[in-house]
Amino acid sequence: MRGTTIKQQAGTAPFIYNSGNIFQICRSCTVKYFLNFFLAFNVLLFVPAINCSAQQNIVAERDGQHDFDFNIGAWKTHIMMLDKPLTGSKTWKEFNGIVNVRKIWDGRAQIEEIEADGASGHFEGLTLFLYNPKSHQWSMSWASGDDGLIDQPSVGVFKDGRGEFFQQQVFNGRSIMVRMVWFDITPASHRVEQSFSDDGGKTWEPNFTATLTPATQTEAASQTQASAQDVNHDFDFVFGSWNEHTTRLQHPLTGSKTWFEMDGKSKAYKLWNGKGNLTELESDGPDGHLELLALRLYNAQAHQWNLTFATSKGGVLGLPALAGEFKNGRGDFYDQEPYNSKTIWVRFSVFPISPDAMQSEQAFSDDGGKTWETNWINKYTRIKD
């Protein structure tokens, strides 16, 4: 990342522009091992003891999976950012930039990339939007180009054409509330505003505003290239389209020897001018259809990659991210997760086999990494153009 770091300068970049993992779904509905993603249908149980008047008060929740459709595309953005929020400051800084937003899962998720410049410097980041079909809420997870670390999401809904999204953050050592509002939405423009509250939401101080208008194709392609020291090419081998064959162990860490298989296709493409990438996967097996995304962001400061996963049925990003690096052509990424009332270690590994083949694996350890049980194996073969 070039120029002044807005995150360090103003303290607001991790939250701004939310425009923004055991491969098992039980962790935040998105754990990497997908124990629960196979729940394809929700069954509504009516209890006879509920009286008639209570039943009449049951209102179907609104399906908001297309609420962010207006955001898809390329935009010019004019940004005003308050210097030193919650200090009484009246000094605002101005930035202009480009926002590119592409849809995932037919719009039930989106990935947004932003790059902007002003007299105070340059910043870039991205936001992952996910729709949760169970809660009927959207989440927005921001990552700064400084470090590739993903913040806890803002969560909320649209009502009467206005979207409000909230999260709790630590800012200058204090716990505060953060509110993101989307409003004045028309085909020609829309606006975003971020505010902080340090009194439990009684009062709000706006510290970030953005006005977006459509960008031409030339303008959309004008995002500058990432500096050489920020880019890492370890994951370049994943770019392109792949056939995927998956074998998955049922009931890990129980001595199970039962595996089942899934087959599908995936596509991986570049983000952040090469400092990140995203894979979209669709596959089918005995338990139904799976839609998955894998987001990988490079932390140029730590020289590590951060990996997170989400599924369309869960609609929640698995956090914290797995972190790790490549050595001798193999990438190993780790984090600690709750699993079956225990805390375990999770390892996700990925490596190329040839220019047209690669493999990834997930393994669990319940003894501090002394031994590992592999429970998820993905084998890929490239789809030639």
Short mmCIF file of C-alpha atoms in Angstrom, two decimals:
data_model
loop_
_atom_site.label_atom_id
_atom_site.label_comp_id
_atom_site.label_asym_id
_atom_site.label_seq_id
_atom_site.Cartn_x
_atom_site.Cartn_y
_atom_site.Cartn_z
CA MET A 1 0.00 0.00 0.00
CA ARG A 2 1.31 3.41 -0.96
CA GLY A 3 0.91 6.76 0.72
CA THR A 4 -0.27 7.62 4.19
CA THR A 5 -2.08 4.87 6.02
CA ILE A 6 -5.58 6.14 6.66
CA LYS A 7 -6.16 3.46 9.30
CA GLN A 8 -3.26 4.81 11.35
CA GLN A 9 -4.04 8.44 10.57
CA ALA A 10 -7.73 8.68 11.36
CA GLY A 11 -8.54 5.40 13.09
CA THR A 12 -11.66 4.89 11.01
CA ALA A 13 -10.57 2.89 7.98
CA PRO A 14 -11.30 -0.58 9.44
CA PHE A 15 -14.98 0.31 9.60
CA ILE A 16 -15.37 2.64 6.65
CA TYR A 17 -16.91 1.87 3.40
CA ASN A 18 -18.62 -1.28 4.38
CA SER A 19 -20.31 -0.16 1.09
CA GLY A 20 -17.47 -2.54 4.29
CA ASN A 21 -13.44 -21.16 9.73
CA ILE A 22 -13.18 -24.96 10.61
CA PHE A 23 -14.20 -25.51 6.96
CA GLN A 24 -17.05 -26.65 9.16
CA ILE A 25 -20.26 -24.67 9.24
CA CYS A 26 -20.97 -25.09 12.90
CA ARG A 27 -18.57 -22.31 13.72
CA SER A 28 -20.40 -19.07 13.20
CA CYS A 29 -22.56 -21.05 10.78
CA THR A 30 -19.55 -21.27 8.50
CA VAL A 31 -17.03 -23.59 10.09
CA LYS A 32 -14.85 -25.24 7.65
CA TYR A 33 -15.93 -28.78 8.18
CA PHE A 34 -19.54 -28.14 7.09
CA LEU A 35 -21.25 -30.29 9.69
CA ASN A 36 -24.41 -28.27 9.40
CA PHE A 37 -24.47 -26.89 5.88
CA PHE A 38 -26.45 -29.92 4.75
CA LEU A 39 -29.51 -28.60 6.55
CA ALA A 40 -31.11 -27.57 3.30
CA PHE A 41 -34.58 -26.98 4.67
CA ASN A 42 -35.89 -25.34 7.79
CA VAL A 43 -38.87 -27.07 9.41
CA LEU A 44 -41.36 -24.83 11.18
CA LEU A 45 -42.86 -26.55 14.22
CA PHE A 46 -46.22 -25.38 15.48
CA VAL A 47 -46.74 -26.09 19.18
CA PRO A 48 -50.40 -26.69 20.06
CA ALA A 49 -50.01 -24.79 23.32
CA ILE A 50 -49.51 -21.50 21.43
CA ASN A 51 -52.82 -19.66 21.56
CA CYS A 52 -54.54 -18.30 18.47
CA SER A 53 -53.79 -14.66 19.18
CA ALA A 54 -50.07 -15.41 19.43
CA GLN A 55 -50.18 -17.25 16.13
CA GLN A 56 -51.81 -14.26 14.49
CA ASN A 57 -48.92 -12.10 15.62
CA ILE A 58 -46.41 -14.25 13.75
CA VAL A 59 -45.29 -12.22 10.72
CA ALA A 60 -43.18 -13.72 7.97
CA GLU A 61 -39.76 -12.12 7.87
CA ARG A 62 -38.97 -10.17 4.73
CA ASP A 63 -36.63 -11.79 2.19
CA GLY A 64 -33.87 -9.22 1.69
CA GLN A 65 -31.43 -11.21 -0.42
CA HIS A 66 -31.57 -8.65 -3.24
CA ASP A 67 -31.44 -5.51 -1.11
CA PHE A 68 -27.88 -4.74 -2.20
CA ASP A 69 -28.44 -5.32 -5.92
CA PHE A 70 -28.21 -1.55 -6.49
CA ASN A 71 -24.58 -1.68 -5.32
CA ILE A 72 -23.32 -4.03 -8.04
CA GLY A 73 -21.16 -2.35 -10.66
CA ALA A 74 -18.48 0.32 -10.87
CA TRP A 75 -18.71 3.63 -9.02
CA LYS A 76 -16.91 6.89 -8.52
CA THR A 77 -16.85 7.82 -4.85
CA HIS A 78 -16.39 11.14 -3.09
CA ILE A 79 -15.45 10.61 0.55
CA MET A 80 -15.32 12.93 3.53
CA MET A 81 -13.58 11.57 6.62
CA LEU A 82 -13.55 13.25 10.04
CA ASP A 83 -10.10 13.62 11.57
CA LYS A 84 -9.86 12.28 15.14
CA PRO A 85 -13.46 11.13 15.80
CA LEU A 86 -15.03 11.52 19.25
CA THR A 87 -12.66 14.33 20.22
CA GLY A 88 -14.77 17.30 19.16
CA SER A 89 -12.79 17.68 15.93
CA LYS A 90 -14.36 19.66 13.08
CA THR A 91 -11.59 18.88 10.58
CA TRP A 92 -12.66 16.79 7.58
CA LYS A 93 -10.43 15.17 4.97
CA GLU A 94 -11.49 14.64 1.38
CA PHE A 95 -10.82 11.67 -0.90
CA ASN A 96 -11.88 10.60 -4.38
CA GLY A 97 -11.70 7.08 -5.69
CA ILE A 98 -13.17 4.11 -7.53
CA VAL A 99 -15.31 1.29 -6.15
CA ASN A 100 -15.81 -1.98 -8.04
CA VAL A 101 -18.48 -4.40 -6.79
CA ARG A 102 -19.17 -7.85 -8.22
CA LYS A 103 -21.93 -10.23 -7.21
CA ILE A 104 -21.51 -13.74 -5.84
CA TRP A 105 -24.20 -16.43 -5.52
CA ASP A 106 -26.57 -14.48 -7.77
CA GLY A 107 -26.35 -11.45 -5.51
CA ARG A 108 -26.65 -13.15 -2.12
CA ALA A 109 -23.04 -12.10 -1.57
CA GLN A 110 -20.87 -9.37 -3.01
CA ILE A 111 -17.21 -8.44 -2.99
CA GLU A 112 -16.34 -4.75 -3.11
CA GLU A 113 -12.93 -3.24 -3.80
CA ILE A 114 -12.18 0.42 -3.09
CA GLU A 115 -9.19 2.61 -3.78
CA ALA A 116 -9.10 6.33 -3.06
CA ASP A 117 -6.67 9.25 -2.81
CA GLY A 118 -6.61 12.64 -1.18
CA ALA A 119 -4.27 15.26 0.19
CA SER A 120 -3.85 13.10 3.29
CA GLY A 121 -2.76 10.01 1.41
CA HIS A 122 -3.95 6.82 -0.28
CA PHE A 123 -5.94 3.89 0.97
CA GLU A 124 -7.47 0.71 -0.35
CA GLY A 125 -9.60 -2.02 1.08
CA LEU A 126 -12.45 -4.39 0.41
CA THR A 127 -15.76 -5.39 1.92
CA LEU A 128 -17.42 -8.81 1.76
CA PHE A 129 -21.23 -8.68 1.88
CA LEU A 130 -23.08 -11.85 2.95
CA TYR A 131 -26.82 -12.49 3.20
CA ASN A 132 -27.93 -14.81 6.02
CA PRO A 133 -31.06 -16.63 4.80
CA LYS A 134 -31.99 -17.71 8.32
CA SER A 135 -31.81 -14.36 10.08
CA HIS A 136 -32.71 -12.36 6.94
CA GLN A 137 -29.82 -10.03 7.73
CA TRP A 138 -26.83 -8.77 5.80
CA SER A 139 -23.30 -8.67 7.20
CA MET A 140 -20.47 -6.50 5.91
CA SER A 141 -16.85 -7.40 6.72
CA TRP A 142 -14.16 -4.82 5.99
CA ALA A 143 -10.46 -5.51 5.38
CA SER A 144 -7.79 -2.86 5.06
CA GLY A 145 -5.12 -3.01 2.39
CA ASP A 146 -2.58 -2.29 5.11
CA ASP A 147 -2.66 -5.71 6.72
CA GLY A 148 -5.30 -7.92 5.06
CA LEU A 149 -7.00 -8.45 8.43
CA ILE A 150 -10.78 -8.77 8.43
CA ASP A 151 -12.84 -6.90 11.00
CA GLN A 152 -15.84 -8.27 12.81
CA PRO A 153 -18.86 -7.60 10.58
CA SER A 154 -21.52 -4.94 10.75
CA VAL A 155 -24.94 -6.62 10.72
CA GLY A 156 -28.35 -5.22 9.85
CA VAL A 157 -31.28 -4.93 7.45
CA PHE A 158 -32.98 -2.60 5.01
CA LYS A 159 -36.30 -1.00 5.87
CA ASP A 160 -38.19 1.47 3.68
CA GLY A 161 -35.21 1.88 1.37
CA ARG A 162 -32.72 2.60 4.15
CA GLY A 163 -30.13 0.12 5.42
CA GLU A 164 -28.76 0.32 8.96
CA PHE A 165 -25.91 -1.92 10.13
CA PHE A 166 -24.27 -2.07 13.54
CA GLN A 167 -21.21 -3.48 15.23
CA GLN A 168 -19.20 -3.04 18.42
CA GLN A 169 -15.54 -2.02 18.21
CA VAL A 170 -12.69 -0.90 20.41
CA PHE A 171 -11.61 2.60 19.41
CA ASN A 172 -8.82 4.46 21.19
CA GLY A 173 -9.02 1.90 23.99
CA ARG A 174 -12.77 2.33 24.54
CA SER A 175 -15.67 0.12 23.51
CA ILE A 176 -17.96 2.00 21.12
CA MET A 177 -20.87 1.31 18.78
CA VAL A 178 -20.50 1.75 15.04
CA ARG A 179 -23.41 2.41 12.70
CA MET A 180 -23.32 2.26 8.89
CA VAL A 181 -26.28 3.73 7.00
CA TRP A 182 -27.14 3.34 3.30
CA PHE A 183 -29.64 5.88 2.03
CA ASP A 184 -30.71 8.16 -0.86
CA ILE A 185 -30.57 5.10 -3.11
CA THR A 186 -31.40 5.79 -6.77
CA PRO A 187 -30.14 4.30 -10.06
CA ALA A 188 -27.93 7.39 -10.45
CA SER A 189 -26.36 7.53 -6.98
CA HIS A 190 -26.42 6.40 -3.37
CA ARG A 191 -24.86 7.51 -0.12
CA VAL A 192 -23.16 5.82 2.84
CA GLU A 193 -22.55 7.28 6.29
CA GLN A 194 -20.64 5.92 9.26
CA SER A 195 -21.13 7.18 12.81
CA PHE A 196 -19.63 6.37 16.21
CA SER A 197 -21.39 6.34 19.57
CA ASP A 198 -19.66 6.16 22.95
CA ASP A 199 -22.88 6.44 24.99
CA GLY A 200 -24.67 3.24 24.00
CA GLY A 201 -26.35 4.66 20.92
CA LYS A 202 -27.99 7.67 22.56
CA THR A 203 -26.04 10.04 20.33
CA TRP A 204 -24.09 9.46 17.13
CA GLU A 205 -21.22 11.41 15.60
CA PRO A 206 -20.84 10.99 11.82
CA ASN A 207 -17.19 10.54 10.82
CA PHE A 208 -17.36 9.17 7.28
CA THR A 209 -19.61 9.97 4.35
CA ALA A 210 -19.44 8.72 0.76
CA THR A 211 -21.44 9.69 -2.29
CA LEU A 212 -21.32 7.19 -5.15
CA THR A 213 -22.16 7.81 -8.80
CA PRO A 214 -21.74 5.44 -11.77
CA ALA A 215 -18.24 5.15 -13.24
CA THR A 216 -17.44 4.67 -16.89
CA GLN A 217 -15.56 1.56 -18.00
CA THR A 218 -12.39 3.63 -18.37
CA GLU A 219 -12.78 5.09 -14.89
CA ALA A 220 -13.51 1.69 -13.38
CA ALA A 221 -10.26 0.32 -14.83
CA SER A 222 -8.24 3.24 -13.47
CA GLN A 223 -7.48 1.71 -10.07
CA THR A 224 -3.74 1.87 -9.63
CA GLN A 225 -1.60 -1.21 -9.33
CA ALA A 226 -0.41 -2.42 -5.95
CA SER A 227 3.23 -1.72 -5.12
CA ALA A 228 5.61 -4.60 -5.68
CA GLN A 229 6.43 -5.05 -1.99
CA ASP A 230 2.75 -5.51 -1.16
CA VAL A 231 2.08 -8.28 -3.69
CA ASN A 232 2.75 -11.93 -3.00
CA HIS A 233 2.44 -14.54 -5.74
CA ASP A 234 2.19 -17.70 -3.62
CA PHE A 235 -1.46 -18.25 -4.58
CA ASP A 236 -1.12 -17.42 -8.28
CA PHE A 237 -1.41 -21.10 -9.17
CA VAL A 238 -5.08 -21.13 -8.06
CA PHE A 239 -6.27 -18.62 -10.67
CA GLY A 240 -8.63 -20.02 -13.27
CA SER A 241 -11.42 -22.60 -13.44
CA TRP A 242 -11.22 -26.10 -11.92
CA ASN A 243 -13.06 -29.37 -11.59
CA GLU A 244 -13.05 -30.46 -7.97
CA HIS A 245 -13.45 -33.86 -6.31
CA THR A 246 -13.94 -33.81 -2.55
CA THR A 247 -13.82 -36.56 0.05
CA ARG A 248 -15.06 -35.74 3.53
CA LEU A 249 -14.73 -37.69 6.77
CA GLN A 250 -17.88 -38.02 8.80
CA HIS A 251 -17.65 -37.30 12.54
CA PRO A 252 -14.00 -36.24 12.89
CA LEU A 253 -12.03 -37.07 16.04
CA THR A 254 -14.30 -40.00 16.89
CA GLY A 255 -12.34 -42.80 15.19
CA SER A 256 -14.73 -42.70 12.21
CA LYS A 257 -13.56 -44.34 8.97
CA THR A 258 -16.62 -43.31 6.94
CA TRP A 259 -16.00 -40.94 4.05
CA PHE A 260 -18.33 -39.55 1.40
CA GLU A 261 -17.68 -37.79 -1.88
CA MET A 262 -18.72 -34.58 -3.64
CA ASP A 263 -17.99 -33.22 -7.11
CA GLY A 264 -18.12 -29.68 -8.39
CA LYS A 265 -16.47 -26.74 -10.09
CA SER A 266 -14.63 -23.70 -8.79
CA LYS A 267 -13.21 -20.47 -10.13
CA ALA A 268 -10.52 -18.30 -8.53
CA TYR A 269 -9.77 -14.71 -9.45
CA LYS A 270 -7.54 -11.87 -8.34
CA LEU A 271 -8.50 -9.14 -5.86
CA TRP A 272 -6.76 -5.99 -4.66
CA ASN A 273 -4.50 -5.86 -7.70
CA GLY A 274 -2.92 -9.14 -6.61
CA LYS A 275 -2.81 -8.81 -2.82
CA GLY A 276 -5.84 -11.05 -2.46
CA ASN A 277 -7.98 -13.57 -4.28
CA LEU A 278 -11.38 -15.18 -4.06
CA THR A 279 -12.55 -18.68 -4.99
CA GLU A 280 -16.20 -19.54 -5.68
CA LEU A 281 -17.12 -23.22 -5.49
CA GLU A 282 -20.30 -25.14 -6.28
CA SER A 283 -20.48 -28.89 -5.67
CA ASP A 284 -22.98 -31.67 -5.07
CA GLY A 285 -22.97 -34.81 -2.93
CA PRO A 286 -25.21 -37.13 -0.93
CA ASP A 287 -26.28 -34.31 1.37
CA GLY A 288 -27.17 -31.80 -1.31
CA HIS A 289 -25.78 -28.72 -3.02
CA LEU A 290 -22.96 -26.59 -1.65
CA GLU A 291 -22.05 -23.00 -2.53
CA LEU A 292 -18.82 -21.87 -0.88
CA LEU A 293 -16.44 -18.95 -1.11
CA ALA A 294 -12.83 -18.78 0.09
CA LEU A 295 -11.32 -15.34 0.66
CA ARG A 296 -7.52 -15.05 0.89
CA LEU A 297 -5.84 -11.75 1.78
CA TYR A 298 -2.13 -11.03 2.06
CA ASN A 299 -0.69 -9.25 5.10
CA ALA A 300 2.39 -7.51 3.71
CA GLN A 301 3.48 -6.45 7.21
CA ALA A 302 3.52 -10.00 8.64
CA HIS A 303 4.28 -11.73 5.31
CA GLN A 304 1.35 -14.07 5.93
CA TRP A 305 -1.93 -14.94 4.27
CA ASN A 306 -5.31 -14.79 6.02
CA LEU A 307 -7.95 -17.30 4.89
CA THR A 308 -11.69 -17.22 5.61
CA PHE A 309 -14.68 -19.18 4.30
CA ALA A 310 -18.43 -18.79 3.98
CA THR A 311 -21.35 -20.74 2.52
CA SER A 312 -24.57 -19.43 1.03
CA LYS A 313 -26.68 -21.49 3.45
CA GLY A 314 -24.88 -20.09 6.48
CA GLY A 315 -24.40 -16.55 5.22
CA VAL A 316 -21.78 -15.85 7.90
CA LEU A 317 -18.03 -15.40 7.47
CA GLY A 318 -15.89 -17.71 9.59
CA LEU A 319 -13.73 -15.60 11.90
CA PRO A 320 -11.03 -15.33 13.06
CA ALA A 321 -9.19 -16.13 9.88
CA LEU A 322 -6.66 -18.91 9.51
CA ALA A 323 -3.17 -17.45 9.16
CA GLY A 324 -0.02 -18.89 7.68
CA GLU A 325 2.46 -18.93 4.83
CA PHE A 326 4.00 -20.99 2.07
CA LYS A 327 7.20 -22.96 2.53
CA ASN A 328 8.72 -25.22 -0.11
CA GLY A 329 5.64 -24.83 -2.31
CA ARG A 330 3.11 -25.79 0.38
CA GLY A 331 0.86 -23.40 2.27
CA ASP A 332 -0.18 -24.27 5.84
CA PHE A 333 -2.68 -22.10 7.72
CA TYR A 334 -3.82 -22.47 11.32
CA ASP A 335 -6.32 -21.29 13.86
CA GLN A 336 -7.96 -22.46 17.09
CA GLU A 337 -11.64 -23.38 17.08
CA PRO A 338 -14.37 -24.73 19.35
CA TYR A 339 -15.53 -28.16 18.21
CA ASN A 340 -17.88 -30.53 20.06
CA SER A 341 -17.42 -28.61 23.32
CA LYS A 342 -13.63 -28.79 23.03
CA THR A 343 -11.03 -26.34 21.77
CA ILE A 344 -9.02 -27.81 18.91
CA TRP A 345 -6.46 -26.73 16.35
CA VAL A 346 -7.40 -26.55 12.68
CA ARG A 347 -4.92 -26.75 9.82
CA PHE A 348 -5.76 -25.97 6.22
CA SER A 349 -3.14 -26.87 3.61
CA VAL A 350 -2.95 -26.17 -0.10
CA PHE A 351 -0.30 -27.06 -2.67
CA PRO A 352 0.13 -27.37 -6.43
CA ILE A 353 0.82 -30.79 -7.89
CA SER A 354 1.38 -29.66 -11.49
CA PRO A 355 0.37 -26.61 -13.57
CA ASP A 356 -3.01 -28.29 -14.08
CA ALA A 357 -3.58 -29.99 -10.72
CA MET A 358 -3.62 -28.96 -7.07
CA GLN A 359 -4.87 -30.21 -3.72
CA SER A 360 -6.12 -28.80 -0.44
CA GLU A 361 -6.74 -30.54 2.87
CA GLN A 362 -8.19 -29.79 6.28
CA ALA A 363 -7.06 -31.54 9.46
CA PHE A 364 -7.96 -31.32 13.17
CA SER A 365 -5.77 -31.77 16.24
CA ASP A 366 -7.05 -32.18 19.79
CA ASP A 367 -3.58 -32.62 21.34
CA GLY A 368 -1.99 -29.26 20.60
CA GLY A 369 -0.73 -30.17 17.14
CA LYS A 370 1.17 -33.34 18.10
CA THR A 371 -1.06 -35.43 15.83
CA TRP A 372 -3.44 -34.44 13.04
CA GLU A 373 -6.48 -36.20 11.58
CA THR A 374 -7.26 -35.22 7.99
CA ASN A 375 -11.01 -34.87 7.43
CA TRP A 376 -11.41 -32.98 4.17
CA ILE A 377 -9.50 -33.57 0.90
CA ASN A 378 -10.08 -31.55 -2.28
CA LYS A 379 -8.43 -32.53 -5.55
CA TYR A 380 -8.54 -30.11 -8.46
CA THR A 381 -7.90 -30.46 -12.18
CA ARG A 382 -7.77 -27.37 -14.35
CA ILE A 383 -10.50 -26.69 -16.89
CA LYS A 384 -8.74 -25.68 -20.09
CA ASP A 385 -10.05 -22.70 -22.04
#
